[in-house]
C-alpha cells in the first residue's frame, strides 16, 4: 500500500502567491543599455511642479542671451575679446578667480541640498532630466501613450509608422538645434548667430559647436536618457555618501503596503490579509529609470516624484489615504523621529552662507581699473647727473570699462618727487597699457634706505581709483 502511494505521489512545487515581490518580474532590464523604457505619463502635484521648473529653466536658458543691457547683449562671454559681460558687470581674465568661488558654492550647495532633500537636483533641475521629459512629450504627441509607443516599435514598418517616427525625430532635432544655438549665443552675439546660421553664413567654428551640442542633446535626451543617469553620471555613484537616515528620499511604506495584491474598491483589505498596495505597477511604469521603488532606495532613483503622483492617484481612486509612496526619510519609515536640523546640515549651511557672502563681497569689490606696478629689474636705483636718486617702474593698466577712459597718475610718500613720464593716460576699452615712468628724489630728503611709496591711478570724471604700495630704494642714503 505504501509502495502504491509512493508511486502515485505527485510532486508539489510551492509557488509564491499573487501579489508578493517574488511574483513580480521587471518588464525591462534597466542594467542593459540597449533596453527601452517606455515611460507612462502621469499627472499630479510633483509633475506639475517639475514641468513648471523645467519650462522656466528652458525659457531662461534660451531668453537670457537675448536680453539687452546698456546697449549690448546682457550676457555674453566674448572669448575673442577676453571679456565676459553679465548685465552691469564686465569681467576680464584677471578676475576669473571668481570662477573658483562659483565652483565652491556649487559644491557646498550640492552637499547641503542633497543631504537635506536627496537627489532633487536630478529630478527637477538637471538639464538631462528637463530635456528628456521634453523629448518624451513630443514622443507622446506623435506616437501616443507608452503602450502605443511600444506596440508601434514592435510593429512592421508602414506608412503610419514612418510618418510618426519622422515627425518625432524632426521635432527632436528642432529642439536640439535650438538648444545648440541657445548655448552658442552665450559666446557669439545673438543678433549675428541666428541670422548667419540659418543663411549658412556662420563660421566653421560656430557651425561646428552648434551642431555638436545639438547632436549631444539629440542623443542624450532622445536615445540614451536613463543610460546617462545610471551609467554615465558620476553623481549617481557618490550621492549615497551624502545621504543619512534623515535625508528626504522617495520611499515606499512597506509596513502599510504589504502584503500587496489586487482587490475591488469595495473590498476590505484587512479582511483579505492585504496591505494598501494593490500591485498595479504604475509606480514602475511612470519611472524614467525603470526601477521599482518598492524594492527600497536605489541609486537610479532621481527623486522626480512621478511614482508618488501615480500612487497617490491610485490611492484616491481606491478611497485610501495618500502617502503610500512619499518624500520621507528612513527614520520615518522605521517609525522613528526625523531630525531635520542636524550638525551636518548646519555645517553645510554655514559654509554655504559664508562662501556666498565672500563671493558677493569679491564681486562688488571688482574695480573697473586693473593696475599693477613692476620695478626695474636691472637696477634697484640709480643716481642722476643732478645728484638725485631715481627709481624706475613700469605701470600695467587695464581699462575694464566698455568705453575709452582717461586716467591720472600720482605718487605719495616722498618729499618733493620729480616725475618723469606722462601723468595722464588715455586707454581704449579692454586695452592692456604699459607705461614706464621714473621718480627722482633729493637724497637729503630720504632718511631710510628703503621708503614705502604709494602710486594712485584715478579715472578722470569718475570716482574710481586704485592705489598700490611699492618700495623706493636709495642705497642707505
Coordinates of C-alpha atoms in Angstrom, one line a residue:
X1 CA 0.0 0.0 0.0
X2 CA 2.8 2.3 0.9
X3 CA 4.6 1.5 -2.3
X4 CA 1.5 2.2 -4.4
X5 CA 1.0 5.6 -2.6
X6 CA 4.7 6.3 -3.3
X7 CA 4.4 5.5 -7.0
X8 CA 1.2 7.7 -7.4
X9 CA 2.6 10.6 -5.3
X10 CA 2.6 13.9 -7.2
X11 CA 5.5 16.3 -6.5
X12 CA 4.2 19.7 -5.4
X13 CA 6.1 22.8 -6.2
X14 CA 5.5 25.8 -3.9
X15 CA 4.7 28.9 -5.9
X16 CA 4.6 32.4 -4.5
X17 CA 1.1 33.7 -4.0
X18 CA -0.1 36.5 -6.3
X19 CA 0.9 39.9 -5.0
X20 CA 4.3 39.0 -3.5
X21 CA 7.5 40.6 -4.6
X22 CA 8.8 37.3 -5.9
X23 CA 6.0 37.1 -8.4
X24 CA 6.9 40.4 -10.0
X25 CA 9.4 40.4 -12.8
X26 CA 10.8 43.5 -14.3
X27 CA 9.4 44.3 -17.7
X28 CA 12.8 45.7 -18.8
X29 CA 16.4 45.1 -17.8
X30 CA 17.5 48.5 -16.6
X31 CA 21.1 47.3 -16.4
X32 CA 21.1 46.7 -20.2
X33 CA 21.9 49.9 -22.1
X34 CA 20.0 48.6 -25.1
X35 CA 16.7 48.2 -23.2
X36 CA 14.0 50.7 -24.0
X37 CA 12.0 52.2 -21.1
X38 CA 8.5 53.3 -22.2
X39 CA 7.7 55.9 -19.6
X40 CA 4.0 56.3 -18.9
X41 CA 2.7 59.8 -18.4
X42 CA 1.2 60.8 -15.1
X43 CA -0.4 63.8 -13.6
X44 CA 0.0 65.1 -10.1
X45 CA 1.4 67.8 -7.8
X46 CA 5.0 66.9 -8.3
X47 CA 4.8 66.5 -12.0
X48 CA 3.2 69.9 -12.3
X49 CA 6.0 71.4 -10.2
X50 CA 8.6 69.6 -12.3
X51 CA 7.1 70.9 -15.5
X52 CA 6.9 74.5 -14.3
X53 CA 10.5 74.4 -13.2
X54 CA 11.6 72.7 -16.4
X55 CA 9.9 75.1 -18.7
X56 CA 11.0 78.1 -16.7
X57 CA 14.7 77.0 -16.8
X58 CA 14.5 76.2 -20.5
X59 CA 12.9 79.5 -21.3
X60 CA 15.5 81.3 -19.1
X61 CA 18.3 79.4 -20.9
X62 CA 17.1 80.5 -24.3
X63 CA 16.0 84.0 -23.5
X64 CA 18.9 85.2 -21.2
X65 CA 21.3 86.0 -24.1
X66 CA 18.5 87.8 -25.9
X67 CA 18.2 90.5 -23.2
X68 CA 19.8 93.9 -23.7
X69 CA 21.8 95.9 -21.1
X70 CA 23.3 99.3 -21.7
X71 CA 23.2 98.9 -25.5
X72 CA 24.8 95.5 -25.6
X73 CA 23.9 91.8 -25.0
X74 CA 23.2 91.4 -21.3
X75 CA 25.0 88.1 -21.0
X76 CA 27.9 87.5 -23.4
X77 CA 31.2 85.6 -22.8
X78 CA 33.3 87.2 -25.5
X79 CA 36.3 84.9 -25.7
X80 CA 37.9 86.7 -28.7
X81 CA 38.0 90.0 -26.8
X82 CA 38.7 88.3 -23.4
X83 CA 35.8 90.0 -21.6
X84 CA 32.7 88.5 -20.1
X85 CA 29.6 90.6 -19.8
X86 CA 27.0 89.7 -17.1
X87 CA 24.4 92.6 -17.1
X88 CA 26.2 95.5 -15.4
X89 CA 29.4 93.6 -14.7
X90 CA 32.3 93.1 -17.2
X91 CA 34.8 90.5 -16.1
X92 CA 38.3 90.3 -17.5
X93 CA 40.6 87.3 -17.3
X94 CA 42.3 88.9 -14.3
X95 CA 39.1 88.4 -12.4
X96 CA 38.4 84.8 -13.4
X97 CA 39.4 83.7 -9.9
X98 CA 35.7 84.3 -9.2
X99 CA 35.1 81.1 -11.1
X100 CA 36.7 79.2 -8.3
X101 CA 34.2 80.8 -5.9
X102 CA 31.3 79.7 -8.2
X103 CA 32.5 76.1 -8.1
X104 CA 33.0 76.1 -4.4
X105 CA 29.5 77.5 -3.8
X106 CA 28.0 74.9 -6.3
X107 CA 29.8 72.1 -4.4
X108 CA 28.5 73.1 -1.0
X109 CA 25.0 73.8 -2.4
X110 CA 25.1 70.3 -3.7
X111 CA 26.2 68.9 -0.4
X112 CA 23.5 70.9 1.5
X113 CA 20.5 70.1 -0.7
X114 CA 21.4 66.5 -1.3
X115 CA 21.9 65.9 2.5
X116 CA 18.5 67.6 3.2
X117 CA 16.3 66.7 0.2
X118 CA 18.1 63.9 -1.6
X119 CA 18.6 63.9 -5.4
X120 CA 16.2 66.7 -6.2
X121 CA 18.7 68.3 -8.5
X122 CA 18.4 65.3 -10.8
X123 CA 14.6 65.2 -10.6
X124 CA 13.8 68.8 -11.1
X125 CA 16.6 70.9 -12.5
X126 CA 19.2 68.7 -14.2
X127 CA 19.4 69.6 -18.0
X128 CA 19.3 65.9 -18.8
X129 CA 16.0 65.4 -17.0
X130 CA 14.5 68.6 -18.3
X131 CA 15.3 67.8 -21.9
X132 CA 14.4 64.1 -21.5
X133 CA 10.9 64.9 -20.4
X134 CA 10.5 67.5 -23.2
X135 CA 11.5 64.8 -25.7
X136 CA 9.1 62.3 -24.1
X137 CA 6.3 64.9 -24.5
X138 CA 7.0 65.1 -28.3
X139 CA 7.1 61.3 -28.3
X140 CA 3.6 61.1 -26.8
X141 CA 2.4 63.8 -29.1
X142 CA 3.3 61.8 -32.3
X143 CA 3.3 58.2 -31.2
X144 CA 0.8 58.1 -28.3
X145 CA 1.0 56.8 -24.8
X146 CA 3.5 54.2 -23.5
X147 CA 1.6 51.1 -24.6
X148 CA 1.0 52.5 -28.1
X149 CA 4.7 53.5 -28.5
X150 CA 5.7 50.0 -27.5
X151 CA 3.3 48.5 -29.9
X152 CA 4.4 50.8 -32.7
X153 CA 8.1 49.9 -32.2
X154 CA 7.2 46.2 -32.4
X155 CA 5.0 46.6 -35.5
X156 CA 6.5 46.2 -39.0
X157 CA 7.3 49.4 -41.0
X158 CA 4.3 51.0 -42.6
X159 CA 3.3 54.4 -43.8
X160 CA 1.8 55.3 -40.4
X161 CA 4.9 54.2 -38.6
X162 CA 7.2 56.1 -41.0
X163 CA 5.4 59.5 -40.7
X164 CA 5.1 59.2 -36.9
X165 CA 8.8 58.4 -36.5
X166 CA 9.8 61.1 -38.9
X167 CA 7.7 63.7 -37.2
X168 CA 9.1 62.8 -33.8
X169 CA 12.7 62.9 -34.8
X170 CA 12.1 66.1 -36.7
X171 CA 10.8 67.7 -33.5
X172 CA 13.7 66.3 -31.6
X173 CA 16.2 67.8 -34.0
X174 CA 14.4 71.1 -33.9
X175 CA 14.7 71.3 -30.1
X176 CA 18.3 70.1 -30.3
X177 CA 19.3 72.7 -32.8
X178 CA 17.5 75.4 -30.8
X179 CA 19.5 74.1 -27.8
X180 CA 22.8 74.3 -29.7
X181 CA 22.0 77.8 -30.9
X182 CA 21.0 78.9 -27.4
X183 CA 24.2 77.6 -25.9
X184 CA 26.3 79.3 -28.7
X185 CA 24.5 82.6 -28.1
X186 CA 26.3 82.9 -24.8
X187 CA 29.6 83.2 -26.7
X188 CA 28.5 84.7 -30.0
X189 CA 26.4 87.9 -30.3
X190 CA 22.8 86.6 -30.7
X191 CA 21.8 89.1 -33.4
X192 CA 24.6 87.6 -35.6
X193 CA 24.3 84.0 -34.6
X194 CA 20.7 83.1 -35.7
X195 CA 20.7 85.0 -39.0
X196 CA 24.1 83.8 -40.1
X197 CA 23.4 80.2 -39.1
X198 CA 20.1 79.9 -40.9
X199 CA 21.5 81.7 -44.0
X200 CA 24.6 79.4 -44.0
X201 CA 26.9 82.3 -43.4
X202 CA 28.2 81.3 -40.0
X203 CA 31.9 80.5 -39.5
X204 CA 33.0 76.9 -39.4
X205 CA 33.7 77.1 -35.6
X206 CA 30.3 78.4 -34.8
X207 CA 28.5 75.9 -37.1
X208 CA 30.6 73.0 -35.6
X209 CA 29.8 73.9 -32.0
X210 CA 26.1 74.4 -32.7
X211 CA 25.8 71.1 -34.4
X212 CA 28.0 69.4 -31.8
X213 CA 25.7 70.5 -28.9
X214 CA 22.6 69.7 -31.0
X215 CA 23.9 66.2 -31.6
X216 CA 24.7 65.7 -27.9
X217 CA 21.2 66.9 -27.0
X218 CA 19.6 64.6 -29.5
X219 CA 21.5 61.6 -28.4
X220 CA 21.3 62.2 -24.7
X221 CA 17.6 63.1 -24.4
X222 CA 16.3 61.1 -27.3
X223 CA 18.2 57.9 -27.2
X224 CA 20.3 57.4 -24.1
X225 CA 18.1 59.0 -21.5
X226 CA 18.3 56.9 -18.3
X227 CA 21.6 55.5 -19.5
X228 CA 23.2 58.9 -18.8
X229 CA 21.7 58.9 -15.3
X230 CA 22.6 55.3 -14.4
X231 CA 25.8 54.6 -16.3
X232 CA 27.4 57.9 -17.1
X233 CA 26.6 60.5 -14.4
X234 CA 29.1 60.4 -11.5
X235 CA 26.6 62.0 -9.2
X236 CA 24.5 58.8 -9.2
X237 CA 27.5 56.9 -7.8
X238 CA 28.6 59.2 -5.0
X239 CA 25.3 60.6 -3.9
X240 CA 24.8 58.0 -1.2
X241 CA 27.8 59.3 0.6
X242 CA 25.8 62.4 1.4
X243 CA 22.7 60.6 2.5
X244 CA 21.8 59.7 6.0
X245 CA 18.7 58.3 7.6
X246 CA 17.2 61.8 8.0
X247 CA 17.6 62.7 4.3
X248 CA 14.3 63.1 2.5
X249 CA 14.0 60.5 -0.3
X250 CA 11.2 58.9 -2.3
X251 CA 10.3 55.9 -0.1
X252 CA 7.6 53.2 0.0
X253 CA 5.9 52.5 3.3
X254 CA 6.3 48.7 3.4
X255 CA 4.5 48.3 6.7
X256 CA 1.4 49.9 5.2
X257 CA 1.6 48.5 1.7
X258 CA 2.4 44.8 2.3
X259 CA 1.1 42.3 1.6
X260 CA 0.3 43.5 -1.9
X261 CA -2.5 42.3 -4.1
X262 CA -5.4 43.3 -6.4
X263 CA -8.9 43.8 -4.9
X264 CA -12.1 45.6 -5.7
X265 CA -12.7 49.1 -4.4
X266 CA -15.4 47.8 -2.0
X267 CA -13.3 45.0 -0.6
X268 CA -11.8 45.4 2.9
X269 CA -8.0 44.8 2.5
X270 CA -7.7 43.8 6.2
X271 CA -10.3 41.1 5.8
X272 CA -8.3 39.8 2.8
X273 CA -5.0 40.0 4.6
X274 CA -3.7 42.6 2.2
X275 CA -2.0 46.0 2.6
X276 CA -2.9 49.2 0.8
X277 CA -0.7 48.4 -2.3
X278 CA -2.9 46.9 -5.0
X279 CA 0.2 45.9 -7.0
X280 CA -0.9 47.9 -10.1
X281 CA 2.7 48.5 -11.0
X282 CA 2.0 52.1 -12.1
X283 CA 4.9 53.3 -9.9
X284 CA 7.2 51.3 -12.1
X285 CA 5.6 52.3 -15.4
X286 CA 6.0 56.0 -14.8
X287 CA 9.6 55.8 -13.5
X288 CA 12.0 57.4 -16.1
X289 CA 14.8 55.0 -14.9
X290 CA 12.5 51.9 -14.8
X291 CA 13.0 51.0 -11.1
X292 CA 10.5 49.6 -8.6
X293 CA 10.7 52.0 -5.6
X294 CA 9.0 49.2 -3.5
X295 CA 12.3 47.4 -3.6
X296 CA 13.8 50.2 -1.4
X297 CA 16.2 53.1 -2.1
X298 CA 18.2 52.6 -5.3
X299 CA 20.9 54.8 -6.8
X300 CA 19.0 55.1 -10.1
X301 CA 16.1 57.0 -8.3
X302 CA 16.3 60.7 -9.4
X303 CA 13.7 61.9 -6.9
X304 CA 11.4 63.2 -9.6
X305 CA 8.2 62.2 -7.7
X306 CA 6.5 60.5 -10.6
X307 CA 5.9 57.3 -8.6
X308 CA 4.4 59.4 -5.8
X309 CA 1.9 61.1 -8.1
X310 CA 1.0 57.7 -9.7
X311 CA 0.5 56.1 -6.3
X312 CA -1.5 59.0 -4.9
X313 CA -3.9 58.9 -7.8
X314 CA -4.4 55.1 -7.2
X315 CA -4.9 55.6 -3.5
X316 CA -7.5 58.3 -4.3
X317 CA -9.4 56.0 -6.6
X318 CA -9.4 53.2 -4.1
X319 CA -10.5 55.5 -1.2
X320 CA -7.3 55.0 0.7
X321 CA -5.0 57.7 2.3
X322 CA -2.3 59.1 0.1
X323 CA 1.3 58.8 1.0
X324 CA 2.0 55.1 0.5
X325 CA 4.9 56.4 -1.6
X326 CA 6.1 59.8 -0.5
X327 CA 9.0 62.1 0.2
X328 CA 10.1 60.6 3.5
X329 CA 13.1 59.5 5.5
X330 CA 14.4 56.1 6.6
X331 CA 13.9 57.1 10.2
X332 CA 10.2 57.9 9.5
X333 CA 9.7 54.6 7.6
X334 CA 11.1 52.9 10.7
X335 CA 8.6 54.7 12.9
X336 CA 11.3 57.0 14.4
X337 CA 11.6 60.8 14.5
X338 CA 13.2 62.7 11.7
X339 CA 15.9 65.1 12.8
X340 CA 15.7 67.8 10.2
X341 CA 18.1 70.3 11.9
X342 CA 21.3 68.3 12.5
X343 CA 25.0 69.1 12.7
X344 CA 25.8 68.1 9.1
X345 CA 23.0 70.4 7.7
X346 CA 24.1 73.3 9.9
X347 CA 27.7 72.9 8.9
X348 CA 27.0 72.8 5.2
X349 CA 24.6 75.7 5.6
X350 CA 27.0 77.9 7.4
X351 CA 29.8 77.2 5.0
X352 CA 27.5 77.9 2.1
X353 CA 26.4 81.2 3.5
X354 CA 29.9 82.2 4.2
X355 CA 31.1 81.3 0.7
X356 CA 28.1 83.2 -0.8
X357 CA 28.9 86.3 1.3
X358 CA 32.6 86.1 0.4
X359 CA 31.7 85.7 -3.3
X360 CA 29.4 88.7 -3.3
X361 CA 32.0 90.8 -1.5
X362 CA 34.6 89.9 -4.1
X363 CA 32.2 90.6 -6.9
X364 CA 31.2 94.0 -5.6
X365 CA 34.9 94.9 -4.9
X366 CA 35.9 94.3 -8.5
X367 CA 37.5 97.5 -9.8
X368 CA 37.0 98.8 -13.3
X369 CA 40.7 99.6 -13.4
X370 CA 43.4 97.0 -13.5
X371 CA 46.6 98.4 -12.0
X372 CA 50.0 96.6 -11.4
X373 CA 53.5 98.0 -10.8
X374 CA 56.7 96.3 -11.9
X375 CA 60.1 97.6 -10.7
X376 CA 63.1 97.8 -13.0
X377 CA 64.9 94.5 -12.5
X378 CA 68.2 95.8 -13.9
X379 CA 68.9 98.3 -11.1
X380 CA 67.3 99.0 -7.7
X381 CA 68.1 102.7 -8.1
X382 CA 70.5 105.0 -10.0
X383 CA 71.9 108.5 -9.4
X384 CA 71.1 111.2 -12.0
X385 CA 73.5 113.8 -13.2
X386 CA 71.7 116.3 -10.9
X387 CA 72.6 114.1 -7.9
X388 CA 69.0 112.8 -7.4
X389 CA 68.1 109.2 -6.5
X390 CA 66.0 107.7 -9.3
X391 CA 63.8 104.6 -9.3
X392 CA 62.1 103.3 -12.5
X393 CA 58.8 101.5 -12.6
X394 CA 56.5 100.1 -15.3
X395 CA 52.8 100.5 -14.9
X396 CA 50.4 97.9 -16.3
X397 CA 46.9 99.5 -16.6
X398 CA 43.8 97.7 -17.9
X399 CA 40.6 99.6 -18.8
X400 CA 37.8 97.3 -17.8
X401 CA 35.0 99.7 -18.9
X402 CA 33.2 99.5 -22.2
X403 CA 34.4 103.0 -23.2
X404 CA 37.8 104.7 -23.7
X405 CA 38.9 106.3 -20.5
X406 CA 41.5 108.9 -19.3
X407 CA 43.4 108.1 -16.1
X408 CA 45.5 110.4 -13.9
X409 CA 48.6 109.1 -12.1
X410 CA 50.1 110.4 -8.8
X411 CA 52.6 109.3 -6.1
X412 CA 52.6 109.9 -2.3
X413 CA 55.1 109.0 0.4
X414 CA 58.1 111.0 -0.9
X415 CA 59.2 114.6 -0.3
X416 CA 59.1 116.8 -3.5
X417 CA 59.3 113.9 -6.0
X418 CA 60.4 114.6 -9.6
X419 CA 58.1 112.6 -12.0
X420 CA 59.5 111.6 -15.4
X421 CA 56.7 110.4 -17.7
X422 CA 53.1 111.2 -18.5
X423 CA 50.7 111.8 -15.6
X424 CA 47.6 111.1 -17.7
X425 CA 46.9 108.1 -19.9
X426 CA 44.1 107.6 -22.4
X427 CA 43.3 103.8 -22.8
X428 CA 40.8 102.1 -25.0
X429 CA 38.2 99.7 -23.6
X430 CA 39.8 96.4 -22.7
X431 CA 43.3 97.5 -23.6
X432 CA 46.3 96.4 -21.5
X433 CA 48.5 99.5 -21.5
X434 CA 52.2 99.5 -20.3
X435 CA 53.8 102.8 -19.3
X436 CA 57.4 103.2 -17.9
X437 CA 57.9 106.1 -15.5
X438 CA 60.7 107.3 -13.3
X439 CA 60.6 109.0 -9.9
X440 CA 63.6 111.0 -8.6
X441 CA 64.1 112.5 -5.1
X442 CA 66.8 114.6 -3.5
X443 CA 68.9 112.2 -1.3
X444 CA 68.8 114.7 1.6
X445 CA 65.0 114.2 1.7
X446 CA 65.5 110.5 2.3
X447 CA 66.1 109.2 5.8
X448 CA 65.9 105.4 5.0
X449 CA 67.4 103.1 2.5
X450 CA 64.0 101.8 1.6
X451 CA 60.9 104.0 1.7
X452 CA 57.4 102.9 1.2
X453 CA 55.6 104.9 -1.6
X454 CA 52.1 104.7 -2.9
X455 CA 51.1 105.1 -6.5
X456 CA 47.4 106.0 -7.3
X457 CA 45.6 105.9 -10.6
X458 CA 42.2 107.5 -10.8
X459 CA 39.6 107.7 -13.6
X460 CA 39.1 111.3 -14.8
X461 CA 35.5 112.3 -14.4
X462 CA 34.6 109.4 -12.1
X463 CA 35.0 108.4 -8.5
X464 CA 37.1 105.3 -9.3
X465 CA 40.7 104.9 -8.1
X466 CA 43.2 102.2 -7.3
X467 CA 46.3 102.5 -5.1
X468 CA 49.3 100.2 -5.0
X469 CA 52.1 100.3 -2.5
X470 CA 55.7 99.6 -3.5
X471 CA 59.3 100.4 -2.4
X472 CA 61.7 103.3 -3.3
X473 CA 65.3 102.3 -2.9
X474 CA 68.1 104.8 -2.1
X475 CA 71.0 102.6 -1.1
X476 CA 71.4 103.8 2.5
X477 CA 71.5 107.5 1.8

